[in-house]
Amino acid sequence: MSATYLMPTYNRQPISFTRGAGSWLYTANDTPYLDALTGIAVCGLGHCHPKVTEAIQQQAATLVHTSNLFGIDWQERAGEALCTAAQMDSVFFANSGAEANEAALKLARLYAHNKGLKRPKVIVMEQSFHGRTLLTVSATANPKAREGFFTLDEDFIRVPFGDIEAVKTAAQNHKDICAIFVEPIQGEGGLNTAYNGFTYLEELQAECDTHGWLFMLDEVQTGNGRTGKYFAYQQSNARPDVLTTAKGLGNGFPVGACMVRGHAKDLFGAGSHGSTYGGTPLASRVVHSVYEVLSNSDIMENSVREGQFIRDSITSELQQYGISSRGAGTMMGIVLPETMDCSQLVDLARDEAQLIINVTGGHIIRLLPPLNISRNESEQVVERLVKLLTPALQGLHR
C-alpha cells in the first residue's frame, strides 16, 4: 500500500484492514485481529453493527445532504434523542470532537463577552487533550501537539487534574476566568482519573456556581456509554452547562455534538456559529440509530461487567509485578512500571498476539474494546495480553 500522496501526519502501522465485524478486524487475506481499541473509542457498538449499517444504507439511498438552510427531520429527531440522554436542552451538530470542542470554547468566549470580560480565560487541566484546531490545541497540554503553532496560551489557565485547591487558587489570582473545561477521565493523557473519582466533577461545578463560570465537559471519548453510563458525568450529581461528544456518537461515521443548558442555553443565535456538513440527514440518522441501540439493550451494563472482568483478570494474573488498572466501563488503563520499555508493545501485540491496543502516557496500555464485547472475547484479551507482558515483566524483576 503506497502513501505517496498523503501528508505524513501519522506514524501508520504496517498493516491495513479490509473489513470488520463486531470485535474483530480482518486483513485482505482474512487474518483476524481482536480489536481492543475500536478506532480509538469510536466503534463502541463494534464494527459494522447491523442497526447502524442498515441506517446508513437506507439513508444513503434516500437523502444524504441538503445543508442547514432547510429543516432536517432526522436532525430534529437525533437532537431530541441526544438531549434526552444527556439531560441537556439543545444541541449543535458538528463533524468531529475537535469541532464540538471549538464550539464549546466559542460559547465560553461569548458568555464572557456578554459579561463584559475583555480577555477571558478558561481553566483547563494538565495532561488534557481537546483537539487539534488552533483553539482546542491551545487548550490541549501535549507539547508535541502544540509545538510550532503559536498557540493561544494567554486564553487558558492550566491546573493539575483532580486538584480542586489549584482551581480555588486560580480563582483568587485571576478575575477574568469565564469557564472550566475538563474531561471526566483523561483519555489521551493516560487514562487519568481524579483521586475521588467522579465526585471531582461535583467539586468543579460548585466552583463554577460560586464564581459564575460555565461548567463545560469534554465527553468526546467518555460519552455514548463508554464508561457504563450514557455520559460519564452521570456517574455523579454534577450537571454541565456545556457538554461535547463525538467518537462513539456515530460508531465510525464522523459526527460530533455540542450540547447546552443553563447559563449557556441561549448564547448562540442565528449566524453566531455554523457548519456546512453539521447534522446532515445521513449523519443524524446514524446518531439516532446509535441512540436506539444504546437505549434499548443492556449494552452499557455489559460494558461495566466486561470492563471490570478484564481489569480484574489482568491485575490478578500479574499482581506479583505490581500492575494496577484504572478507568471505568470499557475505558481502561493498565498501568505498567515506569521503568518498563513500552515502545514496542503495540507492534508486539499486533504481530505476536493479533491484538490491537494502544499505549498512552508512556507506560499505560489503553484498552477501548466494544461495549458489547463478549465474555469469550474478554477472556481472549486477557489471555493474549498477559502472555505478551509476562516475559518483559519477569525481566524487570530478575
mmCIF file of C-alpha atoms in Angstrom:
data_model
loop_
_atom_site.group_PDB
_atom_site.id
_atom_site.type_symbol
_atom_site.label_atom_id
_atom_site.label_comp_id
_atom_site.label_asym_id
_atom_site.label_seq_id
_atom_site.Cartn_x
_atom_site.Cartn_y
_atom_site.Cartn_z
ATOM 1 C CA MET A 1 0.000 0.000 0.000
ATOM 2 C CA SER A 2 1.502 3.333 -1.074
ATOM 3 C CA ALA A 3 1.051 6.556 0.890
ATOM 4 C CA THR A 4 2.925 8.699 -1.625
ATOM 5 C CA TYR A 5 0.187 11.297 -1.976
ATOM 6 C CA LEU A 6 -0.717 11.533 1.710
ATOM 7 C CA MET A 7 0.736 14.129 4.060
ATOM 8 C CA PRO A 8 2.977 12.406 6.640
ATOM 9 C CA THR A 9 0.822 13.427 9.623
ATOM 10 C CA TYR A 10 0.532 9.900 11.027
ATOM 11 C CA ASN A 11 3.007 7.215 12.065
ATOM 12 C CA ARG A 12 0.938 4.477 10.473
ATOM 13 C CA GLN A 13 1.359 0.870 11.468
ATOM 14 C CA PRO A 14 2.467 -1.509 8.677
ATOM 15 C CA ILE A 15 -0.940 -3.129 8.310
ATOM 16 C CA SER A 16 -4.345 -2.373 6.832
ATOM 17 C CA PHE A 17 -7.737 -3.972 7.252
ATOM 18 C CA THR A 18 -10.372 -4.669 4.649
ATOM 19 C CA ARG A 19 -13.384 -5.496 6.797
ATOM 20 C CA GLY A 20 -14.614 -5.590 10.369
ATOM 21 C CA ALA A 21 -17.289 -7.423 12.319
ATOM 22 C CA GLY A 22 -18.055 -6.828 15.977
ATOM 23 C CA SER A 23 -14.825 -7.014 17.982
ATOM 24 C CA TRP A 24 -12.757 -8.197 15.011
ATOM 25 C CA LEU A 25 -10.784 -6.678 12.155
ATOM 26 C CA TYR A 26 -9.642 -8.687 9.115
ATOM 27 C CA THR A 27 -6.787 -8.200 6.673
ATOM 28 C CA ALA A 28 -7.046 -8.857 2.933
ATOM 29 C CA ASN A 29 -6.020 -12.487 3.488
ATOM 30 C CA ASP A 30 -8.748 -12.785 6.165
ATOM 31 C CA THR A 31 -6.407 -12.921 9.170
ATOM 32 C CA PRO A 32 -8.496 -11.938 12.237
ATOM 33 C CA TYR A 33 -7.291 -9.393 14.795
ATOM 34 C CA LEU A 34 -9.039 -8.841 18.118
ATOM 35 C CA ASP A 35 -9.685 -5.109 18.288
ATOM 36 C CA ALA A 36 -9.326 -3.749 21.824
ATOM 37 C CA LEU A 37 -9.060 -0.171 20.570
ATOM 38 C CA THR A 38 -12.099 0.189 18.238
ATOM 39 C CA GLY A 39 -10.752 3.073 16.216
ATOM 40 C CA ILE A 40 -9.718 4.910 19.408
ATOM 41 C CA ALA A 41 -13.045 4.552 21.239
ATOM 42 C CA VAL A 42 -15.125 5.202 18.118
ATOM 43 C CA CYS A 43 -16.829 1.902 17.260
ATOM 44 C CA GLY A 44 -18.436 1.419 20.650
ATOM 45 C CA LEU A 45 -21.050 -0.934 19.196
ATOM 46 C CA GLY A 46 -18.391 -2.929 17.373
ATOM 47 C CA HIS A 47 -17.519 -2.836 13.701
ATOM 48 C CA CYS A 48 -20.398 -2.747 11.212
ATOM 49 C CA HIS A 49 -23.184 -3.040 13.763
ATOM 50 C CA PRO A 50 -26.224 -4.227 11.785
ATOM 51 C CA LYS A 51 -28.564 -1.450 13.020
ATOM 52 C CA VAL A 52 -26.071 1.265 12.113
ATOM 53 C CA THR A 53 -25.255 -0.357 8.773
ATOM 54 C CA GLU A 54 -28.949 -0.558 7.939
ATOM 55 C CA ALA A 55 -29.472 3.112 8.818
ATOM 56 C CA ILE A 56 -26.530 4.183 6.621
ATOM 57 C CA GLN A 57 -27.713 2.097 3.684
ATOM 58 C CA GLN A 58 -31.312 3.291 3.844
ATOM 59 C CA GLN A 59 -30.464 6.957 4.304
ATOM 60 C CA ALA A 60 -27.702 6.953 1.671
ATOM 61 C CA ALA A 61 -30.290 5.737 -0.817
ATOM 62 C CA THR A 62 -32.802 8.425 0.276
ATOM 63 C CA LEU A 63 -31.096 11.750 1.093
ATOM 64 C CA VAL A 64 -27.528 12.496 2.146
ATOM 65 C CA HIS A 65 -27.286 16.302 2.336
ATOM 66 C CA THR A 66 -29.387 19.435 1.983
ATOM 67 C CA SER A 67 -27.491 21.934 4.238
ATOM 68 C CA ASN A 68 -28.764 23.710 7.315
ATOM 69 C CA LEU A 69 -30.607 26.240 5.175
ATOM 70 C CA PHE A 70 -33.519 23.824 5.500
ATOM 71 C CA GLY A 71 -35.232 21.811 8.182
ATOM 72 C CA ILE A 72 -33.787 18.321 8.628
ATOM 73 C CA ASP A 73 -36.202 15.829 10.160
ATOM 74 C CA TRP A 74 -33.558 13.318 11.227
ATOM 75 C CA GLN A 75 -31.508 16.118 12.808
ATOM 76 C CA GLU A 76 -34.514 17.110 14.930
ATOM 77 C CA ARG A 77 -35.069 13.501 15.963
ATOM 78 C CA ALA A 78 -31.391 12.917 16.733
ATOM 79 C CA GLY A 79 -31.232 16.176 18.683
ATOM 80 C CA GLU A 80 -34.206 15.225 20.829
ATOM 81 C CA ALA A 81 -32.799 11.754 21.499
ATOM 82 C CA LEU A 82 -29.323 13.001 22.381
ATOM 83 C CA CYS A 83 -30.513 15.838 24.616
ATOM 84 C CA THR A 84 -32.837 13.419 26.395
ATOM 85 C CA ALA A 85 -29.956 11.021 27.020
ATOM 86 C CA ALA A 86 -27.634 13.823 28.122
ATOM 87 C CA GLN A 87 -30.194 15.801 30.155
ATOM 88 C CA MET A 88 -29.358 18.899 28.112
ATOM 89 C CA ASP A 89 -31.612 21.452 26.393
ATOM 90 C CA SER A 90 -30.301 21.864 22.857
ATOM 91 C CA VAL A 91 -27.530 20.691 20.566
ATOM 92 C CA PHE A 92 -25.302 21.881 17.726
ATOM 93 C CA PHE A 93 -24.135 19.086 15.435
ATOM 94 C CA ALA A 94 -20.582 19.238 14.090
ATOM 95 C CA ASN A 95 -18.347 16.736 12.294
ATOM 96 C CA SER A 96 -15.775 15.830 14.942
ATOM 97 C CA GLY A 97 -14.790 16.114 18.558
ATOM 98 C CA ALA A 98 -12.432 18.991 17.852
ATOM 99 C CA GLU A 99 -15.236 20.929 16.157
ATOM 100 C CA ALA A 100 -17.587 20.240 19.058
ATOM 101 C CA ASN A 101 -14.925 21.477 21.483
ATOM 102 C CA GLU A 102 -14.272 24.534 19.338
ATOM 103 C CA ALA A 103 -17.981 25.342 19.632
ATOM 104 C CA ALA A 104 -17.774 24.951 23.410
ATOM 105 C CA LEU A 105 -14.844 27.342 23.648
ATOM 106 C CA LYS A 106 -16.617 29.855 21.422
ATOM 107 C CA LEU A 107 -19.592 29.629 23.773
ATOM 108 C CA ALA A 108 -17.287 30.401 26.706
ATOM 109 C CA ARG A 109 -15.909 33.462 24.929
ATOM 110 C CA LEU A 110 -19.371 34.701 24.022
ATOM 111 C CA TYR A 111 -20.513 34.173 27.602
ATOM 112 C CA ALA A 112 -17.541 36.213 28.823
ATOM 113 C CA HIS A 113 -18.195 38.928 26.237
ATOM 114 C CA ASN A 114 -21.764 39.274 27.460
ATOM 115 C CA LYS A 115 -20.408 39.713 31.000
ATOM 116 C CA GLY A 116 -18.018 42.447 29.873
ATOM 117 C CA LEU A 117 -14.774 40.486 30.146
ATOM 118 C CA LYS A 118 -12.316 41.714 27.520
ATOM 119 C CA ARG A 119 -9.717 38.907 27.617
ATOM 120 C CA PRO A 120 -11.394 35.952 29.322
ATOM 121 C CA LYS A 121 -9.612 32.799 30.402
ATOM 122 C CA VAL A 122 -10.744 29.181 30.599
ATOM 123 C CA ILE A 123 -9.354 26.787 33.210
ATOM 124 C CA VAL A 124 -8.094 23.552 31.618
ATOM 125 C CA MET A 125 -6.111 20.666 33.048
ATOM 126 C CA GLU A 126 -2.564 19.403 32.827
ATOM 127 C CA GLN A 127 -2.347 16.303 30.569
ATOM 128 C CA SER A 128 -5.594 17.274 28.854
ATOM 129 C CA PHE A 129 -6.430 16.683 25.197
ATOM 130 C CA HIS A 130 -9.212 18.630 23.479
ATOM 131 C CA GLY A 131 -8.344 18.562 19.772
ATOM 132 C CA ARG A 132 -6.068 19.922 17.065
ATOM 133 C CA THR A 133 -7.774 23.053 15.801
ATOM 134 C CA LEU A 134 -5.920 26.217 16.800
ATOM 135 C CA LEU A 135 -8.090 26.971 19.838
ATOM 136 C CA THR A 136 -8.539 23.374 21.014
ATOM 137 C CA VAL A 137 -4.836 22.602 20.639
ATOM 138 C CA SER A 138 -4.185 25.652 22.808
ATOM 139 C CA ALA A 139 -6.398 24.046 25.453
ATOM 140 C CA THR A 140 -4.524 20.756 24.996
ATOM 141 C CA ALA A 141 -1.498 20.048 27.201
ATOM 142 C CA ASN A 142 0.524 17.737 24.924
ATOM 143 C CA PRO A 143 3.680 19.640 23.824
ATOM 144 C CA LYS A 144 4.009 17.593 20.626
ATOM 145 C CA ALA A 145 0.527 18.626 19.524
ATOM 146 C CA ARG A 146 1.235 22.301 20.278
ATOM 147 C CA GLU A 147 4.787 22.805 19.042
ATOM 148 C CA GLY A 148 5.185 25.326 16.222
ATOM 149 C CA PHE A 149 1.585 26.543 16.099
ATOM 150 C CA PHE A 150 1.841 29.770 18.146
ATOM 151 C CA THR A 151 -0.853 28.556 20.492
ATOM 152 C CA LEU A 152 -3.195 30.949 22.254
ATOM 153 C CA ASP A 153 -1.825 30.225 25.705
ATOM 154 C CA GLU A 154 -2.946 33.510 27.252
ATOM 155 C CA ASP A 155 -6.539 32.378 26.871
ATOM 156 C CA PHE A 156 -6.109 29.424 29.240
ATOM 157 C CA ILE A 157 -5.068 28.711 32.815
ATOM 158 C CA ARG A 158 -3.717 25.198 33.317
ATOM 159 C CA VAL A 159 -4.031 23.425 36.666
ATOM 160 C CA PRO A 160 -3.319 19.831 37.789
ATOM 161 C CA PHE A 161 -6.127 17.383 37.027
ATOM 162 C CA GLY A 162 -8.007 16.324 40.154
ATOM 163 C CA ASP A 163 -6.681 19.208 42.285
ATOM 164 C CA ILE A 164 -9.641 21.319 43.388
ATOM 165 C CA GLU A 165 -7.399 23.521 45.563
ATOM 166 C CA ALA A 166 -5.492 24.585 42.442
ATOM 167 C CA VAL A 167 -8.793 25.713 40.909
ATOM 168 C CA LYS A 168 -9.596 27.739 44.031
ATOM 169 C CA THR A 169 -6.153 29.346 43.912
ATOM 170 C CA ALA A 170 -6.647 30.258 40.249
ATOM 171 C CA ALA A 171 -9.970 31.884 41.146
ATOM 172 C CA GLN A 172 -8.216 34.040 43.730
ATOM 173 C CA ASN A 173 -5.438 35.076 41.344
ATOM 174 C CA HIS A 174 -7.452 35.714 38.170
ATOM 175 C CA LYS A 175 -10.626 37.788 37.904
ATOM 176 C CA ASP A 176 -11.200 37.164 34.201
ATOM 177 C CA ILE A 177 -11.990 33.416 34.286
ATOM 178 C CA CYS A 178 -15.201 32.507 32.479
ATOM 179 C CA ALA A 179 -15.295 28.688 32.417
ATOM 180 C CA ILE A 180 -13.768 25.347 33.346
ATOM 181 C CA PHE A 181 -13.276 22.784 30.559
ATOM 182 C CA VAL A 182 -12.414 19.247 31.627
ATOM 183 C CA GLU A 183 -12.526 15.581 30.610
ATOM 184 C CA PRO A 184 -14.178 13.338 33.249
ATOM 185 C CA ILE A 185 -11.408 10.809 32.524
ATOM 186 C CA GLN A 186 -8.319 11.929 30.631
ATOM 187 C CA GLY A 187 -8.060 9.541 27.690
ATOM 188 C CA GLU A 188 -5.036 10.713 25.702
ATOM 189 C CA GLY A 189 -3.294 11.873 28.867
ATOM 190 C CA GLY A 190 -3.015 8.353 30.304
ATOM 191 C CA LEU A 191 -6.484 7.233 31.443
ATOM 192 C CA ASN A 192 -6.180 9.566 34.413
ATOM 193 C CA THR A 193 -8.963 9.615 36.979
ATOM 194 C CA ALA A 194 -9.311 12.019 39.898
ATOM 195 C CA TYR A 195 -8.379 10.706 43.337
ATOM 196 C CA ASN A 196 -12.038 10.976 44.387
ATOM 197 C CA GLY A 197 -13.444 9.697 41.112
ATOM 198 C CA PHE A 198 -16.396 11.457 39.569
ATOM 199 C CA THR A 199 -17.028 13.445 42.771
ATOM 200 C CA TYR A 200 -14.341 15.750 41.376
ATOM 201 C CA LEU A 201 -16.877 16.936 38.805
ATOM 202 C CA GLU A 202 -19.244 17.981 41.576
ATOM 203 C CA GLU A 203 -16.443 19.990 43.195
ATOM 204 C CA LEU A 204 -15.677 21.707 39.896
ATOM 205 C CA GLN A 205 -19.311 22.573 39.326
ATOM 206 C CA ALA A 206 -19.534 24.055 42.812
ATOM 207 C CA GLU A 207 -16.626 26.363 41.967
ATOM 208 C CA CYS A 208 -18.307 27.355 38.712
ATOM 209 C CA ASP A 209 -21.554 28.103 40.532
ATOM 210 C CA THR A 210 -19.724 30.175 43.144
ATOM 211 C CA HIS A 211 -17.919 32.337 40.598
ATOM 212 C CA GLY A 212 -20.491 32.455 37.789
ATOM 213 C CA TRP A 213 -18.385 30.399 35.351
ATOM 214 C CA LEU A 214 -19.586 27.948 32.725
ATOM 215 C CA PHE A 215 -19.032 24.318 33.663
ATOM 216 C CA MET A 216 -18.008 22.562 30.424
ATOM 217 C CA LEU A 217 -17.319 18.848 29.970
ATOM 218 C CA ASP A 218 -15.396 17.233 27.124
ATOM 219 C CA GLU A 219 -17.015 13.810 26.748
ATOM 220 C CA VAL A 220 -15.703 13.176 23.246
ATOM 221 C CA GLN A 221 -14.202 9.898 24.456
ATOM 222 C CA THR A 222 -16.120 9.169 27.659
ATOM 223 C CA GLY A 223 -19.606 9.640 26.187
ATOM 224 C CA ASN A 224 -22.051 7.313 24.447
ATOM 225 C CA GLY A 225 -21.922 4.513 27.004
ATOM 226 C CA ARG A 226 -18.146 4.138 27.162
ATOM 227 C CA THR A 227 -17.912 4.321 30.982
ATOM 228 C CA GLY A 228 -21.158 2.455 31.698
ATOM 229 C CA LYS A 229 -23.467 5.497 31.739
ATOM 230 C CA TYR A 230 -24.654 7.313 28.641
ATOM 231 C CA PHE A 231 -22.331 10.133 29.704
ATOM 232 C CA ALA A 232 -19.627 9.821 32.331
ATOM 233 C CA TYR A 233 -20.804 12.840 34.306
ATOM 234 C CA GLN A 234 -23.967 10.831 35.088
ATOM 235 C CA GLN A 235 -21.817 8.780 37.455
ATOM 236 C CA SER A 236 -22.032 11.871 39.703
ATOM 237 C CA ASN A 237 -24.540 14.536 40.741
ATOM 238 C CA ALA A 238 -22.867 17.146 38.524
ATOM 239 C CA ARG A 239 -24.713 18.889 35.683
ATOM 240 C CA PRO A 240 -22.693 20.668 32.971
ATOM 241 C CA ASP A 241 -23.688 23.874 31.204
ATOM 242 C CA VAL A 242 -21.891 22.691 28.071
ATOM 243 C CA LEU A 243 -21.300 19.069 27.055
ATOM 244 C CA THR A 244 -19.391 17.887 23.988
ATOM 245 C CA THR A 245 -19.143 14.443 22.458
ATOM 246 C CA ALA A 246 -18.125 12.633 19.258
ATOM 247 C CA LYS A 247 -16.244 9.313 18.720
ATOM 248 C CA GLY A 248 -18.876 6.718 19.727
ATOM 249 C CA LEU A 249 -21.671 9.101 18.715
ATOM 250 C CA GLY A 250 -21.608 7.793 15.134
ATOM 251 C CA ASN A 251 -19.932 4.385 15.644
ATOM 252 C CA GLY A 252 -17.441 5.192 12.911
ATOM 253 C CA PHE A 253 -19.396 7.801 10.984
ATOM 254 C CA PRO A 254 -17.815 11.258 11.502
ATOM 255 C CA VAL A 255 -20.104 13.385 13.676
ATOM 256 C CA GLY A 256 -19.779 15.493 16.820
ATOM 257 C CA ALA A 257 -22.122 17.397 19.091
ATOM 258 C CA CYS A 258 -22.033 20.346 21.466
ATOM 259 C CA MET A 259 -24.964 20.492 23.898
ATOM 260 C CA VAL A 260 -26.032 23.304 26.215
ATOM 261 C CA ARG A 261 -28.288 24.056 29.156
ATOM 262 C CA GLY A 262 -28.461 26.581 31.980
ATOM 263 C CA HIS A 263 -26.306 29.672 31.500
ATOM 264 C CA ALA A 264 -25.184 28.503 28.044
ATOM 265 C CA LYS A 265 -28.634 27.722 26.648
ATOM 266 C CA ASP A 266 -29.349 30.930 24.724
ATOM 267 C CA LEU A 267 -25.825 32.128 23.867
ATOM 268 C CA PHE A 268 -25.759 31.113 20.203
ATOM 269 C CA GLY A 269 -28.174 32.721 17.770
ATOM 270 C CA ALA A 270 -28.569 32.695 14.002
ATOM 271 C CA GLY A 271 -25.182 33.359 12.391
ATOM 272 C CA SER A 272 -23.080 33.012 15.542
ATOM 273 C CA HIS A 273 -21.927 29.511 14.603
ATOM 274 C CA GLY A 274 -22.449 27.063 11.772
ATOM 275 C CA SER A 275 -21.257 24.123 9.702
ATOM 276 C CA THR A 276 -21.925 23.177 6.086
ATOM 277 C CA TYR A 277 -21.899 19.472 6.875
ATOM 278 C CA GLY A 278 -23.028 19.563 10.502
ATOM 279 C CA GLY A 279 -26.023 17.330 11.154
ATOM 280 C CA THR A 280 -26.704 16.080 7.632
ATOM 281 C CA PRO A 281 -29.658 13.714 7.189
ATOM 282 C CA LEU A 282 -27.187 10.823 6.932
ATOM 283 C CA ALA A 283 -25.119 11.760 9.995
ATOM 284 C CA SER A 284 -28.226 12.484 12.055
ATOM 285 C CA ARG A 285 -29.844 9.177 11.217
ATOM 286 C CA VAL A 286 -26.677 7.379 12.246
ATOM 287 C CA VAL A 287 -26.684 9.247 15.578
ATOM 288 C CA HIS A 288 -30.301 8.226 16.121
ATOM 289 C CA SER A 289 -29.545 4.587 15.299
ATOM 290 C CA VAL A 290 -26.715 4.505 17.848
ATOM 291 C CA TYR A 291 -29.034 6.057 20.429
ATOM 292 C CA GLU A 292 -31.649 3.398 19.783
ATOM 293 C CA VAL A 293 -29.153 0.575 20.301
ATOM 294 C CA LEU A 294 -27.736 2.105 23.485
ATOM 295 C CA SER A 295 -31.175 2.860 24.904
ATOM 296 C CA ASN A 296 -32.882 -0.447 24.118
ATOM 297 C CA SER A 297 -30.328 -3.004 25.285
ATOM 298 C CA ASP A 298 -28.122 -3.906 28.236
ATOM 299 C CA ILE A 299 -25.014 -2.871 26.330
ATOM 300 C CA MET A 300 -23.878 -0.308 28.907
ATOM 301 C CA GLU A 301 -24.282 -2.841 31.711
ATOM 302 C CA ASN A 302 -22.209 -5.223 29.610
ATOM 303 C CA SER A 303 -19.544 -2.535 29.278
ATOM 304 C CA VAL A 304 -19.274 -2.257 33.061
ATOM 305 C CA ARG A 305 -19.299 -6.021 33.582
ATOM 306 C CA GLU A 306 -16.748 -6.926 30.914
ATOM 307 C CA GLY A 307 -14.526 -3.934 31.595
ATOM 308 C CA GLN A 308 -14.298 -4.890 35.254
ATOM 309 C CA PHE A 309 -13.623 -8.510 34.300
ATOM 310 C CA ILE A 310 -10.746 -7.523 32.003
ATOM 311 C CA ARG A 311 -9.185 -5.151 34.540
ATOM 312 C CA ASP A 312 -9.535 -7.546 37.471
ATOM 313 C CA SER A 313 -8.268 -10.528 35.487
ATOM 314 C CA ILE A 314 -5.166 -8.774 34.170
ATOM 315 C CA THR A 315 -4.207 -7.285 37.533
ATOM 316 C CA SER A 316 -4.831 -10.635 39.244
ATOM 317 C CA GLU A 317 -2.691 -12.544 36.737
ATOM 318 C CA LEU A 318 0.126 -10.009 37.023
ATOM 319 C CA GLN A 319 -0.225 -8.941 40.657
ATOM 320 C CA GLN A 320 3.258 -10.109 41.567
ATOM 321 C CA TYR A 321 4.629 -7.420 39.269
ATOM 322 C CA GLY A 322 2.665 -4.565 40.855
ATOM 323 C CA ILE A 323 0.404 -3.968 37.855
ATOM 324 C CA SER A 324 -2.637 -1.787 38.529
ATOM 325 C CA SER A 325 -5.552 -0.542 36.466
ATOM 326 C CA ARG A 326 -7.840 2.473 36.228
ATOM 327 C CA GLY A 327 -10.767 3.742 34.247
ATOM 328 C CA ALA A 328 -14.467 2.909 34.040
ATOM 329 C CA GLY A 329 -16.542 0.615 31.865
ATOM 330 C CA THR A 330 -14.682 -0.276 28.691
ATOM 331 C CA MET A 331 -12.352 2.704 29.037
ATOM 332 C CA MET A 332 -9.409 1.030 30.716
ATOM 333 C CA GLY A 333 -5.798 1.770 31.516
ATOM 334 C CA ILE A 334 -3.365 -0.985 32.534
ATOM 335 C CA VAL A 335 -0.587 0.743 34.462
ATOM 336 C CA LEU A 336 2.844 -0.773 33.805
ATOM 337 C CA PRO A 337 6.083 0.013 35.680
ATOM 338 C CA GLU A 338 7.556 3.333 34.565
ATOM 339 C CA THR A 339 10.916 1.601 34.097
ATOM 340 C CA MET A 340 9.465 -0.781 31.514
ATOM 341 C CA ASP A 341 10.261 -0.166 27.850
ATOM 342 C CA CYS A 342 6.804 0.065 26.269
ATOM 343 C CA SER A 343 7.908 1.390 22.885
ATOM 344 C CA GLN A 344 7.357 -1.915 21.076
ATOM 345 C CA LEU A 345 4.251 -3.143 22.894
ATOM 346 C CA VAL A 346 1.776 -2.044 20.245
ATOM 347 C CA ASP A 347 3.773 -3.789 17.498
ATOM 348 C CA LEU A 348 4.298 -6.924 19.566
ATOM 349 C CA ALA A 349 0.620 -7.152 20.472
ATOM 350 C CA ARG A 350 -0.346 -6.811 16.820
ATOM 351 C CA ASP A 351 2.262 -9.135 15.333
ATOM 352 C CA GLU A 352 2.550 -11.807 18.019
ATOM 353 C CA ALA A 353 -0.897 -11.791 19.625
ATOM 354 C CA GLN A 354 -3.115 -10.440 16.810
ATOM 355 C CA LEU A 355 -4.378 -7.936 19.385
ATOM 356 C CA ILE A 356 -4.934 -4.229 18.685
ATOM 357 C CA ILE A 357 -4.043 -1.994 21.645
ATOM 358 C CA ASN A 358 -2.641 1.450 22.327
ATOM 359 C CA VAL A 359 -0.052 2.852 24.740
ATOM 360 C CA THR A 360 -0.570 6.335 26.144
ATOM 361 C CA GLY A 361 1.102 8.373 28.842
ATOM 362 C CA GLY A 362 4.341 6.470 28.223
ATOM 363 C CA HIS A 363 3.522 3.329 30.212
ATOM 364 C CA ILE A 364 -0.266 2.926 30.195
ATOM 365 C CA ILE A 365 -1.861 0.295 27.971
ATOM 366 C CA ARG A 366 -5.130 1.800 26.808
ATOM 367 C CA LEU A 367 -7.919 -0.674 26.144
ATOM 368 C CA LEU A 368 -11.118 0.524 24.456
ATOM 369 C CA PRO A 369 -12.924 -2.600 23.243
ATOM 370 C CA PRO A 370 -16.556 -2.552 22.075
ATOM 371 C CA LEU A 371 -19.176 -2.024 24.753
ATOM 372 C CA ASN A 372 -20.829 -5.265 23.622
ATOM 373 C CA ILE A 373 -17.681 -7.390 23.781
ATOM 374 C CA SER A 374 -18.499 -10.991 24.706
ATOM 375 C CA ARG A 375 -17.093 -12.834 27.721
ATOM 376 C CA ASN A 376 -15.167 -15.163 25.421
ATOM 377 C CA GLU A 377 -13.592 -12.164 23.683
ATOM 378 C CA SER A 378 -12.810 -10.536 27.034
ATOM 379 C CA GLU A 379 -11.059 -13.717 28.105
ATOM 380 C CA GLN A 380 -9.042 -13.648 24.893
ATOM 381 C CA VAL A 381 -7.982 -10.023 25.524
ATOM 382 C CA VAL A 382 -6.755 -11.036 28.980
ATOM 383 C CA GLU A 383 -5.027 -14.204 27.800
ATOM 384 C CA ARG A 384 -3.242 -12.542 24.892
ATOM 385 C CA LEU A 385 -2.146 -9.503 26.874
ATOM 386 C CA VAL A 386 -0.920 -11.457 29.902
ATOM 387 C CA LYS A 387 1.049 -13.818 27.664
ATOM 388 C CA LEU A 388 2.599 -10.825 25.911
ATOM 389 C CA LEU A 389 3.504 -8.882 29.061
ATOM 390 C CA THR A 390 4.790 -11.670 31.307
ATOM 391 C CA PRO A 391 8.285 -12.126 29.757
ATOM 392 C CA ALA A 392 9.032 -8.388 29.853
ATOM 393 C CA LEU A 393 7.786 -8.056 33.441
ATOM 394 C CA GLN A 394 9.831 -11.076 34.506
ATOM 395 C CA GLY A 395 12.889 -9.427 33.012
ATOM 396 C CA LEU A 396 12.368 -6.341 35.167
ATOM 397 C CA HIS A 397 12.206 -8.412 38.361
ATOM 398 C CA ARG A 398 15.287 -10.585 37.906
#
